Amino acid sequence: DTGVSQDPRHKITKRGQNVTFRCDPISEHNRLYWYRQTLGQGPEFLTYFQNEAQLEKSRLLSDRFSAERPKGSFSTLEIQRTEQGDSAMYLCASSSGERTQQFFGPGTRLTVL
Amino acid sequence: AQSVTQLDSQVPVFEEAPVELRCNYSSSVSVYLFWYVQYPNQGLQLLLKYLSGSTLVKGINGFEAEFNKSQTSFHLRKPSVHISDTAEYFCAVSRSSGYALNFGKGTSLLVTP
């Protein structure tokens, strides 16, 4: 069990650029979650997948955000036309289903200049 | 919708003293409750969870929490803290285990000699 991994760990980009983050869940975990954490706040839910199906999306997930989990394994989160307000830590978590805990990755810290 | 309020943003405490971190939740349905810890520059780690059954829940590192339905609270306690307990602590609620977590804003625990 290698844990949840996220890549990259840090990303600095200029406003208006597109960025993509990757999350590799714990193997055989069928649920995968994305959260966003800004400084001094708790994580906020963005979206989650069960296998390859995206089952729930938060109001926070604007049209500029898109998430995929094409084969039910790794997931990508893309932000188009980044804004300074997108600067945050993006966290990924996975679980093996109901009544089990979510395991969190180390996060990807995004800075939009 | 479920929400969580962490009543203290910062809690300073001396080493070997007891500590209580307060968490209140609001929900119109039955909920599942969690406490996570985030050490500096590390990912979120589950301390304990309440899904059902006994209202007193024991977690890792000597922490425990008590679910109080009438007071809609889930306070975290430890009888004697260590310097190494210095971290950010997050209370979270979910309408069901395996679904999205709604986090509080966090409580920063600072343990000093």
mmCIF file with all atom_site columns, C-alpha atoms in Angstrom:
data_model
loop_
_atom_site.group_PDB
_atom_site.id
_atom_site.type_symbol
_atom_site.label_atom_id
_atom_site.label_alt_id
_atom_site.label_comp_id
_atom_site.label_asym_id
_atom_site.label_entity_id
_atom_site.label_seq_id
_atom_site.pdbx_PDB_ins_code
_atom_site.Cartn_x
_atom_site.Cartn_y
_atom_site.Cartn_z
_atom_site.occupancy
_atom_site.B_iso_or_equiv
_atom_site.pdbx_formal_charge
_atom_site.auth_seq_id
_atom_site.auth_comp_id
_atom_site.auth_asym_id
_atom_site.auth_atom_id
_atom_site.pdbx_PDB_model_num
ATOM 1   C CA . ASP A 1 1   ? 0.000   0.000  0.000   1.00 0.00 ? 1   ASP A CA 1
ATOM 2   C CA . THR A 1 2   ? 1.897   3.024  -1.266  1.00 0.00 ? 2   THR A CA 1
ATOM 3   C CA . GLY A 1 3   ? -0.741  5.588  -0.364  1.00 0.00 ? 3   GLY A CA 1
ATOM 4   C CA . VAL A 1 4   ? -2.368  8.270  -2.482  1.00 0.00 ? 4   VAL A CA 1
ATOM 5   C CA . SER A 1 5   ? 0.079   10.148 -4.684  1.00 0.00 ? 5   SER A CA 1
ATOM 6   C CA . GLN A 1 6   ? -0.354  13.482 -6.429  1.00 0.00 ? 6   GLN A CA 1
ATOM 7   C CA . ASP A 1 7   ? 1.662   15.110 -9.159  1.00 0.00 ? 7   ASP A CA 1
ATOM 8   C CA . PRO A 1 8   ? 3.001   17.740 -9.296  1.00 0.00 ? 8   PRO A CA 1
ATOM 9   C CA . ARG A 1 9   ? 3.447   18.748 -5.666  1.00 0.00 ? 9   ARG A CA 1
ATOM 10  C CA . HIS A 1 10  ? 3.809   22.405 -6.607  1.00 0.00 ? 10  HIS A CA 1
ATOM 11  C CA . LYS A 1 11  ? 2.690   24.351 -9.659  1.00 0.00 ? 11  LYS A CA 1
ATOM 12  C CA . ILE A 1 12  ? 3.246   28.019 -10.404 1.00 0.00 ? 12  ILE A CA 1
ATOM 13  C CA . THR A 1 13  ? 1.419   29.413 -13.387 1.00 0.00 ? 13  THR A CA 1
ATOM 14  C CA . LYS A 1 14  ? 0.411   32.714 -14.889 1.00 0.00 ? 14  LYS A CA 1
ATOM 15  C CA . ARG A 1 15  ? -3.167  33.896 -14.912 1.00 0.00 ? 15  ARG A CA 1
ATOM 16  C CA . GLY A 1 16  ? -5.008  32.629 -17.962 1.00 0.00 ? 16  GLY A CA 1
ATOM 17  C CA . GLN A 1 17  ? -2.957  29.472 -18.393 1.00 0.00 ? 17  GLN A CA 1
ATOM 18  C CA . ASN A 1 18  ? -4.381  25.954 -18.164 1.00 0.00 ? 18  ASN A CA 1
ATOM 19  C CA . VAL A 1 19  ? -3.095  23.492 -15.569 1.00 0.00 ? 19  VAL A CA 1
ATOM 20  C CA . THR A 1 20  ? -3.660  19.789 -15.012 1.00 0.00 ? 20  THR A CA 1
ATOM 21  C CA . PHE A 1 21  ? -3.089  17.778 -11.855 1.00 0.00 ? 21  PHE A CA 1
ATOM 22  C CA . ARG A 1 22  ? -2.908  14.033 -11.494 1.00 0.00 ? 22  ARG A CA 1
ATOM 23  C CA . CYS A 1 23  ? -3.973  11.805 -8.621  1.00 0.00 ? 23  CYS A CA 1
ATOM 24  C CA . ASP A 1 24  ? -3.137  8.124  -8.228  1.00 0.00 ? 24  ASP A CA 1
ATOM 25  C CA . PRO A 1 25  ? -5.346  6.521  -5.570  1.00 0.00 ? 25  PRO A CA 1
ATOM 26  C CA . ILE A 1 26  ? -4.534  3.534  -3.446  1.00 0.00 ? 26  ILE A CA 1
ATOM 27  C CA . SER A 1 27  ? -4.809  0.530  -5.735  1.00 0.00 ? 27  SER A CA 1
ATOM 28  C CA . GLU A 1 28  ? -8.260  -1.059 -5.855  1.00 0.00 ? 28  GLU A CA 1
ATOM 29  C CA . HIS A 1 29  ? -9.914  1.913  -4.173  1.00 0.00 ? 29  HIS A CA 1
ATOM 30  C CA . ASN A 1 30  ? -13.034 2.511  -6.214  1.00 0.00 ? 30  ASN A CA 1
ATOM 31  C CA . ARG A 1 31  ? -13.870 5.971  -4.834  1.00 0.00 ? 31  ARG A CA 1
ATOM 32  C CA . LEU A 1 32  ? -11.786 9.043  -5.555  1.00 0.00 ? 32  LEU A CA 1
ATOM 33  C CA . TYR A 1 33  ? -12.395 12.568 -4.248  1.00 0.00 ? 33  TYR A CA 1
ATOM 34  C CA . TRP A 1 34  ? -11.036 16.033 -5.022  1.00 0.00 ? 34  TRP A CA 1
ATOM 35  C CA . TYR A 1 35  ? -10.958 18.824 -2.444  1.00 0.00 ? 35  TYR A CA 1
ATOM 36  C CA . ARG A 1 36  ? -9.552  22.351 -2.402  1.00 0.00 ? 36  ARG A CA 1
ATOM 37  C CA . GLN A 1 37  ? -7.960  23.958 0.648   1.00 0.00 ? 37  GLN A CA 1
ATOM 38  C CA . THR A 1 38  ? -7.154  27.641 0.892   1.00 0.00 ? 38  THR A CA 1
ATOM 39  C CA . LEU A 1 39  ? -4.958  29.173 3.564   1.00 0.00 ? 39  LEU A CA 1
ATOM 40  C CA . GLY A 1 40  ? -6.546  29.098 6.989   1.00 0.00 ? 40  GLY A CA 1
ATOM 41  C CA . GLN A 1 41  ? -9.549  27.095 5.853   1.00 0.00 ? 41  GLN A CA 1
ATOM 42  C CA . GLY A 1 42  ? -10.622 23.499 5.940   1.00 0.00 ? 42  GLY A CA 1
ATOM 43  C CA . PRO A 1 43  ? -10.740 21.449 2.747   1.00 0.00 ? 43  PRO A CA 1
ATOM 44  C CA . GLU A 1 44  ? -13.761 22.058 0.525   1.00 0.00 ? 44  GLU A CA 1
ATOM 45  C CA . PHE A 1 45  ? -15.281 19.264 -1.523  1.00 0.00 ? 45  PHE A CA 1
ATOM 46  C CA . LEU A 1 46  ? -15.084 19.605 -5.303  1.00 0.00 ? 46  LEU A CA 1
ATOM 47  C CA . THR A 1 47  ? -16.125 16.289 -6.827  1.00 0.00 ? 47  THR A CA 1
ATOM 48  C CA . TYR A 1 48  ? -15.981 12.525 -6.456  1.00 0.00 ? 48  TYR A CA 1
ATOM 49  C CA . PHE A 1 49  ? -15.909 9.420  -8.607  1.00 0.00 ? 49  PHE A CA 1
ATOM 50  C CA . GLN A 1 50  ? -17.002 5.869  -8.095  1.00 0.00 ? 50  GLN A CA 1
ATOM 51  C CA . ASN A 1 51  ? -14.915 3.905  -10.537 1.00 0.00 ? 51  ASN A CA 1
ATOM 52  C CA . GLU A 1 52  ? -15.034 5.981  -13.741 1.00 0.00 ? 52  GLU A CA 1
ATOM 53  C CA . ALA A 1 53  ? -18.390 7.637  -13.013 1.00 0.00 ? 53  ALA A CA 1
ATOM 54  C CA . GLN A 1 54  ? -18.405 11.189 -11.659 1.00 0.00 ? 54  GLN A CA 1
ATOM 55  C CA . LEU A 1 55  ? -21.230 10.992 -9.116  1.00 0.00 ? 55  LEU A CA 1
ATOM 56  C CA . GLU A 1 56  ? -21.255 14.394 -7.453  1.00 0.00 ? 56  GLU A CA 1
ATOM 57  C CA . LYS A 1 57  ? -19.972 17.884 -8.195  1.00 0.00 ? 57  LYS A CA 1
ATOM 58  C CA . SER A 1 58  ? -19.862 20.837 -5.840  1.00 0.00 ? 58  SER A CA 1
ATOM 59  C CA . ARG A 1 59  ? -21.103 24.315 -6.748  1.00 0.00 ? 59  ARG A CA 1
ATOM 60  C CA . LEU A 1 60  ? -17.437 25.298 -6.352  1.00 0.00 ? 60  LEU A CA 1
ATOM 61  C CA . LEU A 1 61  ? -16.600 23.372 -9.508  1.00 0.00 ? 61  LEU A CA 1
ATOM 62  C CA . SER A 1 62  ? -17.094 26.092 -12.090 1.00 0.00 ? 62  SER A CA 1
ATOM 63  C CA . ASP A 1 63  ? -17.157 25.517 -15.841 1.00 0.00 ? 63  ASP A CA 1
ATOM 64  C CA . ARG A 1 64  ? -13.407 26.143 -15.923 1.00 0.00 ? 64  ARG A CA 1
ATOM 65  C CA . PHE A 1 65  ? -12.817 23.009 -13.870 1.00 0.00 ? 65  PHE A CA 1
ATOM 66  C CA . SER A 1 66  ? -13.057 19.501 -15.262 1.00 0.00 ? 66  SER A CA 1
ATOM 67  C CA . ALA A 1 67  ? -12.181 16.183 -13.697 1.00 0.00 ? 67  ALA A CA 1
ATOM 68  C CA . GLU A 1 68  ? -11.853 12.777 -15.269 1.00 0.00 ? 68  GLU A CA 1
ATOM 69  C CA . ARG A 1 69  ? -11.146 9.235  -14.202 1.00 0.00 ? 69  ARG A CA 1
ATOM 70  C CA . PRO A 1 70  ? -11.120 7.457  -17.543 1.00 0.00 ? 70  PRO A CA 1
ATOM 71  C CA . LYS A 1 71  ? -10.317 3.900  -16.510 1.00 0.00 ? 71  LYS A CA 1
ATOM 72  C CA . GLY A 1 72  ? -11.406 4.027  -12.930 1.00 0.00 ? 72  GLY A CA 1
ATOM 73  C CA . SER A 1 73  ? -7.832  4.257  -11.700 1.00 0.00 ? 73  SER A CA 1
ATOM 74  C CA . PHE A 1 74  ? -5.972  7.591  -11.741 1.00 0.00 ? 74  PHE A CA 1
ATOM 75  C CA . SER A 1 75  ? -7.762  10.905 -12.046 1.00 0.00 ? 75  SER A CA 1
ATOM 76  C CA . THR A 1 76  ? -6.934  14.293 -13.529 1.00 0.00 ? 76  THR A CA 1
ATOM 77  C CA . LEU A 1 77  ? -8.217  17.715 -12.530 1.00 0.00 ? 77  LEU A CA 1
ATOM 78  C CA . GLU A 1 78  ? -7.856  20.439 -15.145 1.00 0.00 ? 78  GLU A CA 1
ATOM 79  C CA . ILE A 1 79  ? -8.352  24.143 -14.565 1.00 0.00 ? 79  ILE A CA 1
ATOM 80  C CA . GLN A 1 80  ? -8.705  26.270 -17.661 1.00 0.00 ? 80  GLN A CA 1
ATOM 81  C CA . ARG A 1 81  ? -7.957  30.000 -17.827 1.00 0.00 ? 81  ARG A CA 1
ATOM 82  C CA . THR A 1 82  ? -6.638  30.070 -14.273 1.00 0.00 ? 82  THR A CA 1
ATOM 83  C CA . GLU A 1 83  ? -7.442  33.020 -12.024 1.00 0.00 ? 83  GLU A CA 1
ATOM 84  C CA . GLN A 1 84  ? -5.625  34.255 -8.937  1.00 0.00 ? 84  GLN A CA 1
ATOM 85  C CA . GLY A 1 85  ? -8.517  32.997 -6.845  1.00 0.00 ? 85  GLY A CA 1
ATOM 86  C CA . ASP A 1 86  ? -7.683  29.460 -7.939  1.00 0.00 ? 86  ASP A CA 1
ATOM 87  C CA . SER A 1 87  ? -4.502  29.564 -5.841  1.00 0.00 ? 87  SER A CA 1
ATOM 88  C CA . ALA A 1 88  ? -4.934  26.815 -3.259  1.00 0.00 ? 88  ALA A CA 1
ATOM 89  C CA . MET A 1 89  ? -3.887  23.333 -2.220  1.00 0.00 ? 89  MET A CA 1
ATOM 90  C CA . TYR A 1 90  ? -5.727  20.704 -4.256  1.00 0.00 ? 90  TYR A CA 1
ATOM 91  C CA . LEU A 1 91  ? -6.189  17.482 -2.321  1.00 0.00 ? 91  LEU A CA 1
ATOM 92  C CA . CYS A 1 92  ? -7.079  14.057 -3.598  1.00 0.00 ? 92  CYS A CA 1
ATOM 93  C CA . ALA A 1 93  ? -8.441  11.237 -1.461  1.00 0.00 ? 93  ALA A CA 1
ATOM 94  C CA . SER A 1 94  ? -9.539  7.681  -2.092  1.00 0.00 ? 94  SER A CA 1
ATOM 95  C CA . SER A 1 95  ? -11.570 5.051  -0.308  1.00 0.00 ? 95  SER A CA 1
ATOM 96  C CA . SER A 1 96  ? -12.659 1.493  -0.914  1.00 0.00 ? 96  SER A CA 1
ATOM 97  C CA . GLY A 1 97  ? -16.354 2.235  -0.612  1.00 0.00 ? 97  GLY A CA 1
ATOM 98  C CA . GLU A 1 98  ? -18.949 2.939  2.011   1.00 0.00 ? 98  GLU A CA 1
ATOM 99  C CA . ARG A 1 99  ? -18.180 2.788  5.699   1.00 0.00 ? 99  ARG A CA 1
ATOM 100 C CA . THR A 1 100 ? -14.460 3.199  5.049   1.00 0.00 ? 100 THR A CA 1
ATOM 101 C CA . GLN A 1 101 ? -12.198 6.136  5.638   1.00 0.00 ? 101 GLN A CA 1
ATOM 102 C CA . GLN A 1 102 ? -10.859 8.465  2.997   1.00 0.00 ? 102 GLN A CA 1
ATOM 103 C CA . PHE A 1 103 ? -7.072  8.420  2.621   1.00 0.00 ? 103 PHE A CA 1
ATOM 104 C CA . PHE A 1 104 ? -5.621  11.746 1.555   1.00 0.00 ? 104 PHE A CA 1
ATOM 105 C CA . GLY A 1 105 ? -2.669  12.486 -0.669  1.00 0.00 ? 105 GLY A CA 1
ATOM 106 C CA . PRO A 1 106 ? -0.073  15.193 0.054   1.00 0.00 ? 106 PRO A CA 1
ATOM 107 C CA . GLY A 1 107 ? -1.774  17.694 -2.249  1.00 0.00 ? 107 GLY A CA 1
ATOM 108 C CA . THR A 1 108 ? -0.756  19.889 -5.158  1.00 0.00 ? 108 THR A CA 1
ATOM 109 C CA . ARG A 1 109 ? -0.109  23.507 -4.243  1.00 0.00 ? 109 ARG A CA 1
ATOM 110 C CA . LEU A 1 110 ? -1.153  25.838 -7.057  1.00 0.00 ? 110 LEU A CA 1
ATOM 111 C CA . THR A 1 111 ? 0.026   29.433 -7.209  1.00 0.00 ? 111 THR A CA 1
ATOM 112 C CA . VAL A 1 112 ? -1.470  31.657 -9.901  1.00 0.00 ? 112 VAL A CA 1
ATOM 113 C CA . LEU A 1 113 ? 0.518   34.834 -10.548 1.00 0.00 ? 113 LEU A CA 1
ATOM 114 C CA . ALA B 2 1   ? -26.927 19.988 3.958   1.00 0.00 ? 1   ALA B CA 1
ATOM 115 C CA . GLN B 2 2   ? -24.476 19.198 6.717   1.00 0.00 ? 2   GLN B CA 1
ATOM 116 C CA . SER B 2 3   ? -22.086 21.727 8.208   1.00 0.00 ? 3   SER B CA 1
ATOM 117 C CA . VAL B 2 4   ? -19.499 21.888 10.954  1.00 0.00 ? 4   VAL B CA 1
ATOM 118 C CA . THR B 2 5   ? -18.428 24.671 13.281  1.00 0.00 ? 5   THR B CA 1
ATOM 119 C CA . GLN B 2 6   ? -15.126 24.487 15.103  1.00 0.00 ? 6   GLN B CA 1
ATOM 120 C CA . LEU B 2 7   ? -15.482 26.921 17.930  1.00 0.00 ? 7   LEU B CA 1
ATOM 121 C CA . ASP B 2 8   ? -11.805 27.680 18.517  1.00 0.00 ? 8   ASP B CA 1
ATOM 122 C CA . SER B 2 9   ? -9.388  28.710 15.799  1.00 0.00 ? 9   SER B CA 1
ATOM 123 C CA . GLN B 2 10  ? -6.356  28.361 18.088  1.00 0.00 ? 10  GLN B CA 1
ATOM 124 C CA . VAL B 2 11  ? -5.799  26.431 21.297  1.00 0.00 ? 11  VAL B CA 1
ATOM 125 C CA . PRO B 2 12  ? -2.522  26.935 23.162  1.00 0.00 ? 12  PRO B CA 1
ATOM 126 C CA . VAL B 2 13  ? -1.773  24.370 25.842  1.00 0.00 ? 13  VAL B CA 1
ATOM 127 C CA . PHE B 2 14  ? 1.185   23.281 27.945  1.00 0.00 ? 14  PHE B CA 1
ATOM 128 C CA . GLU B 2 15  ? 2.759   19.877 27.524  1.00 0.00 ? 15  GLU B CA 1
ATOM 129 C CA . GLU B 2 16  ? 1.130   17.106 29.605  1.00 0.00 ? 16  GLU B CA 1
ATOM 130 C CA . ALA B 2 17  ? -2.031  19.182 30.136  1.00 0.00 ? 17  ALA B CA 1
ATOM 131 C CA . PRO B 2 18  ? -5.442  17.938 28.974  1.00 0.00 ? 18  PRO B CA 1
ATOM 132 C CA . VAL B 2 19  ? -7.048  19.447 25.905  1.00 0.00 ? 19  VAL B CA 1
ATOM 133 C CA . GLU B 2 20  ? -10.504 19.615 24.334  1.00 0.00 ? 20  GLU B CA 1
ATOM 134 C CA . LEU B 2 21  ? -11.123 20.781 20.782  1.00 0.00 ? 21  LEU B CA 1
ATOM 135 C CA . ARG B 2 22  ? -14.748 21.656 20.197  1.00 0.00 ? 22  ARG B CA 1
ATOM 136 C CA . CYS B 2 23  ? -16.861 20.748 17.197  1.00 0.00 ? 23  CYS B CA 1
ATOM 137 C CA . ASN B 2 24  ? -20.571 21.309 16.607  1.00 0.00 ? 24  ASN B CA 1
ATOM 138 C CA . TYR B 2 25  ? -22.463 20.125 13.583  1.00 0.00 ? 25  TYR B CA 1
ATOM 139 C CA . SER B 2 26  ? -25.802 20.841 11.976  1.00 0.00 ? 26  SER B CA 1
ATOM 140 C CA . SER B 2 27  ? -27.766 18.389 9.901   1.00 0.00 ? 27  SER B CA 1
ATOM 141 C CA . SER B 2 28  ? -31.341 17.409 9.248   1.00 0.00 ? 28  SER B CA 1
ATOM 142 C CA . VAL B 2 29  ? -30.387 13.765 8.817   1.00 0.00 ? 29  VAL B CA 1
ATOM 143 C CA . SER B 2 30  ? -28.198 11.228 10.554  1.00 0.00 ? 30  SER B CA 1
ATOM 144 C CA . VAL B 2 31  ? -24.539 11.959 10.065  1.00 0.00 ? 31  VAL B CA 1
ATOM 145 C CA . TYR B 2 32  ? -21.136 10.435 10.258  1.00 0.00 ? 32  TYR B CA 1
ATOM 146 C CA . LEU B 2 33  ? -18.441 12.418 12.052  1.00 0.00 ? 33  LEU B CA 1
ATOM 147 C CA . PHE B 2 34  ? -14.673 12.490 11.722  1.00 0.00 ? 34  PHE B CA 1
ATOM 148 C CA . TRP B 2 35  ? -11.598 14.162 13.138  1.00 0.00 ? 35  TRP B CA 1
ATOM 149 C CA . TYR B 2 36  ? -8.557  14.584 10.919  1.00 0.00 ? 36  TYR B CA 1
ATOM 150 C CA . VAL B 2 37  ? -5.106  15.920 11.824  1.00 0.00 ? 37  VAL B CA 1
ATOM 151 C CA . GLN B 2 38  ? -2.749  17.777 9.523   1.00 0.00 ? 38  GLN B CA 1
ATOM 152 C CA . TYR B 2 39  ? 0.865   18.039 10.648  1.00 0.00 ? 39  TYR B CA 1
ATOM 153 C CA . PRO B 2 40  ? 2.994   20.776 9.089   1.00 0.00 ? 40  PRO B CA 1
ATOM 154 C CA . ASN B 2 41  ? 3.748   20.008 5.437   1.00 0.00 ? 41  ASN B CA 1
ATOM 155 C CA . GLN B 2 42  ? 1.941   16.677 5.610   1.00 0.00 ? 42  GLN B CA 1
ATOM 156 C CA . GLY B 2 43  ? -1.358  15.288 4.325   1.00 0.00 ? 43  GLY B CA 1
ATOM 157 C CA . LEU B 2 44  ? -4.545  14.827 6.307   1.00 0.00 ? 44  LEU B CA 1
ATOM 158 C CA . GLN B 2 45  ? -4.621  11.791 8.571   1.00 0.00 ? 45  GLN B CA 1
ATOM 159 C CA . LEU B 2 46  ? -7.713  10.273 10.163  1.00 0.00 ? 46  LEU B CA 1
ATOM 160 C CA . LEU B 2 47  ? -7.693  10.409 13.971  1.00 0.00 ? 47  LEU B CA 1
ATOM 161 C CA . LEU B 2 48  ? -11.069 8.799  14.616  1.00 0.00 ? 48  LEU B CA 1
ATOM 162 C CA . LYS B 2 49  ? -14.583 8.432  13.278  1.00 0.00 ? 49  LYS B CA 1
ATOM 163 C CA . TYR B 2 50  ? -18.130 7.939  14.499  1.00 0.00 ? 50  TYR B CA 1
ATOM 164 C CA . LEU B 2 51  ? -20.381 5.920  12.233  1.00 0.00 ? 51  LEU B CA 1
ATOM 165 C CA . SER B 2 52  ? -22.756 4.286  14.713  1.00 0.00 ? 52  SER B CA 1
ATOM 166 C CA . GLY B 2 53  ? -22.785 2.425  18.010  1.00 0.00 ? 53  GLY B CA 1
ATOM 167 C CA . SER B 2 54  ? -20.940 3.593  21.090  1.00 0.00 ? 54  SER B CA 1
ATOM 168 C CA . THR B 2 55  ? -20.910 7.360  21.401  1.00 0.00 ? 55  THR B CA 1
ATOM 169 C CA . LEU B 2 56  ? -17.390 7.356  22.853  1.00 0.00 ? 56  LEU B CA 1
ATOM 170 C CA . VAL B 2 57  ? -14.892 6.820  20.086  1.00 0.00 ? 57  VAL B CA 1
ATOM 171 C CA . LYS B 2 58  ? -11.212 6.130  20.630  1.00 0.00 ? 58  LYS B CA 1
ATOM 172 C CA . GLY B 2 59  ? -8.671  7.011  17.991  1.00 0.00 ? 59  GLY B CA 1
ATOM 173 C CA . ILE B 2 60  ? -4.966  7.020  17.374  1.00 0.00 ? 60  ILE B CA 1
ATOM 174 C CA . ASN B 2 61  ? -2.345  8.795  19.459  1.00 0.00 ? 61  ASN B CA 1
ATOM 175 C CA . GLY B 2 62  ? -4.476  8.706  22.627  1.00 0.00 ? 62  GLY B CA 1
ATOM 176 C CA . PHE B 2 63  ? -7.285  10.904 21.286  1.00 0.00 ? 63  PHE B CA 1
ATOM 177 C CA . GLU B 2 64  ? -10.967 10.239 21.883  1.00 0.00 ? 64  GLU B CA 1
ATOM 178 C CA . ALA B 2 65  ? -14.219 11.975 21.019  1.00 0.00 ? 65  ALA B CA 1
ATOM 179 C CA . GLU B 2 66  ? -17.788 11.760 22.234  1.00 0.00 ? 66  GLU B CA 1
ATOM 180 C CA . PHE B 2 67  ? -20.796 12.007 19.961  1.00 0.00 ? 67  PHE B CA 1
ATOM 181 C CA . ASN B 2 68  ? -23.609 13.946 21.644  1.00 0.00 ? 68  ASN B CA 1
ATOM 182 C CA . LYS B 2 69  ? -26.727 13.943 19.514  1.00 0.00 ? 69  LYS B CA 1
ATOM 183 C CA . SER B 2 70  ? -28.770 16.210 21.778  1.00 0.00 ? 70  SER B CA 1
ATOM 184 C CA . GLN B 2 71  ? -26.064 18.877 21.764  1.00 0.00 ? 71  GLN B CA 1
ATOM 185 C CA . THR B 2 72  ? -25.022 18.145 18.163  1.00 0.00 ? 72  THR B CA 1
ATOM 186 C CA . SER B 2 73  ? -21.408 18.027 19.257  1.00 0.00 ? 73  SER B CA 1
ATOM 187 C CA . PHE B 2 74  ? -18.379 15.843 18.628  1.00 0.00 ? 74  PHE B CA 1
ATOM 188 C CA . HIS B 2 75  ? -15.612 17.253 20.827  1.00 0.00 ? 75  HIS B CA 1
ATOM 189 C CA . LEU B 2 76  ? -12.094 15.844 20.650  1.00 0.00 ? 76  LEU B CA 1
ATOM 190 C CA . ARG B 2 77  ? -10.149 15.228 23.854  1.00 0.00 ? 77  ARG B CA 1
ATOM 191 C CA . LYS B 2 78  ? -6.763  14.040 25.015  1.00 0.00 ? 78  LYS B CA 1
ATOM 192 C CA . PRO B 2 79  ? -5.876  13.711 28.714  1.00 0.00 ? 79  PRO B CA 1
ATOM 193 C CA . SER B 2 80  ? -2.199  14.622 28.308  1.00 0.00 ? 80  SER B CA 1
ATOM 194 C CA . VAL B 2 81  ? -0.736  16.261 25.212  1.00 0.00 ? 81  VAL B CA 1
ATOM 195 C CA . HIS B 2 82  ? 2.782   16.070 23.814  1.00 0.00 ? 82  HIS B CA 1
ATOM 196 C CA . ILE B 2 83  ? 4.810   18.588 21.867  1.00 0.00 ? 83  ILE B CA 1
ATOM 197 C CA . SER B 2 84  ? 4.353   16.319 18.845  1.00 0.00 ? 84  SER B CA 1
ATOM 198 C CA . ASP B 2 85  ? 0.575   16.889 18.953  1.00 0.00 ? 85  ASP B CA 1
ATOM 199 C CA . THR B 2 86  ? 1.120   20.404 17.611  1.00 0.00 ? 86  THR B CA 1
ATOM 200 C CA . ALA B 2 87  ? -0.875  20.422 14.384  1.00 0.00 ? 87  ALA B CA 1
ATOM 201 C CA . GLU B 2 88  ? -4.068  21.571 12.688  1.00 0.00 ? 88  GLU B CA 1
ATOM 202 C CA . TYR B 2 89  ? -7.156  19.550 13.605  1.00 0.00 ? 89  TYR B CA 1
ATOM 203 C CA . PHE B 2 90  ? -10.230 19.355 11.403  1.00 0.00 ? 90  PHE B CA 1
ATOM 204 C CA . CYS B 2 91  ? -13.698 18.133 12.282  1.00 0.00 ? 91  CYS B CA 1
ATOM 205 C CA . ALA B 2 92  ? -15.725 16.808 9.349   1.00 0.00 ? 92  ALA B CA 1
ATOM 206 C CA . VAL B 2 93  ? -19.246 15.552 8.728   1.00 0.00 ? 93  VAL B CA 1
ATOM 207 C CA . SER B 2 94  ? -20.743 13.381 6.016   1.00 0.00 ? 94  SER B CA 1
ATOM 208 C CA . ARG B 2 95  ? -24.286 12.271 5.322   1.00 0.00 ? 95  ARG B CA 1
ATOM 209 C CA . SER B 2 96  ? -22.901 8.775  4.869   1.00 0.00 ? 96  SER B CA 1
ATOM 210 C CA . SER B 2 97  ? -19.541 7.160  5.108   1.00 0.00 ? 97  SER B CA 1
ATOM 211 C CA . GLY B 2 98  ? -18.050 7.100  1.650   1.00 0.00 ? 98  GLY B CA 1
ATOM 212 C CA . TYR B 2 99  ? -19.594 10.390 0.579   1.00 0.00 ? 99  TYR B CA 1
ATOM 213 C CA . ALA B 2 100 ? -18.141 13.871 0.474   1.00 0.00 ? 100 ALA B CA 1
ATOM 214 C CA . LEU B 2 101 ? -16.774 15.301 3.689   1.00 0.00 ? 101 LEU B CA 1
ATOM 215 C CA . ASN B 2 102 ? -17.729 18.785 4.874   1.00 0.00 ? 102 ASN B CA 1
ATOM 216 C CA . PHE B 2 103 ? -14.880 20.144 6.949   1.00 0.00 ? 103 PHE B CA 1
ATOM 217 C CA . GLY B 2 104 ? -14.744 22.823 9.609   1.00 0.00 ? 104 GLY B CA 1
ATOM 218 C CA . LYS B 2 105 ? -12.231 25.635 9.383   1.00 0.00 ? 105 LYS B CA 1
ATOM 219 C CA . GLY B 2 106 ? -9.807  23.861 11.658  1.00 0.00 ? 106 GLY B CA 1
ATOM 220 C CA . THR B 2 107 ? -8.327  24.359 15.113  1.00 0.00 ? 107 THR B CA 1
ATOM 221 C CA . SER B 2 108 ? -4.621  25.001 15.475  1.00 0.00 ? 108 SER B CA 1
ATOM 222 C CA . LEU B 2 109 ? -3.283  23.180 18.547  1.00 0.00 ? 109 LEU B CA 1
ATOM 223 C CA . LEU B 2 110 ? -0.011  24.570 19.855  1.00 0.00 ? 110 LEU B CA 1
ATOM 224 C CA . VAL B 2 111 ? 1.679   22.580 22.598  1.00 0.00 ? 111 VAL B CA 1
ATOM 225 C CA . THR B 2 112 ? 4.509   24.296 24.445  1.00 0.00 ? 112 THR B CA 1
ATOM 226 C CA . PRO B 2 113 ? 6.911   23.046 27.132  1.00 0.00 ? 113 PRO B CA 1
#
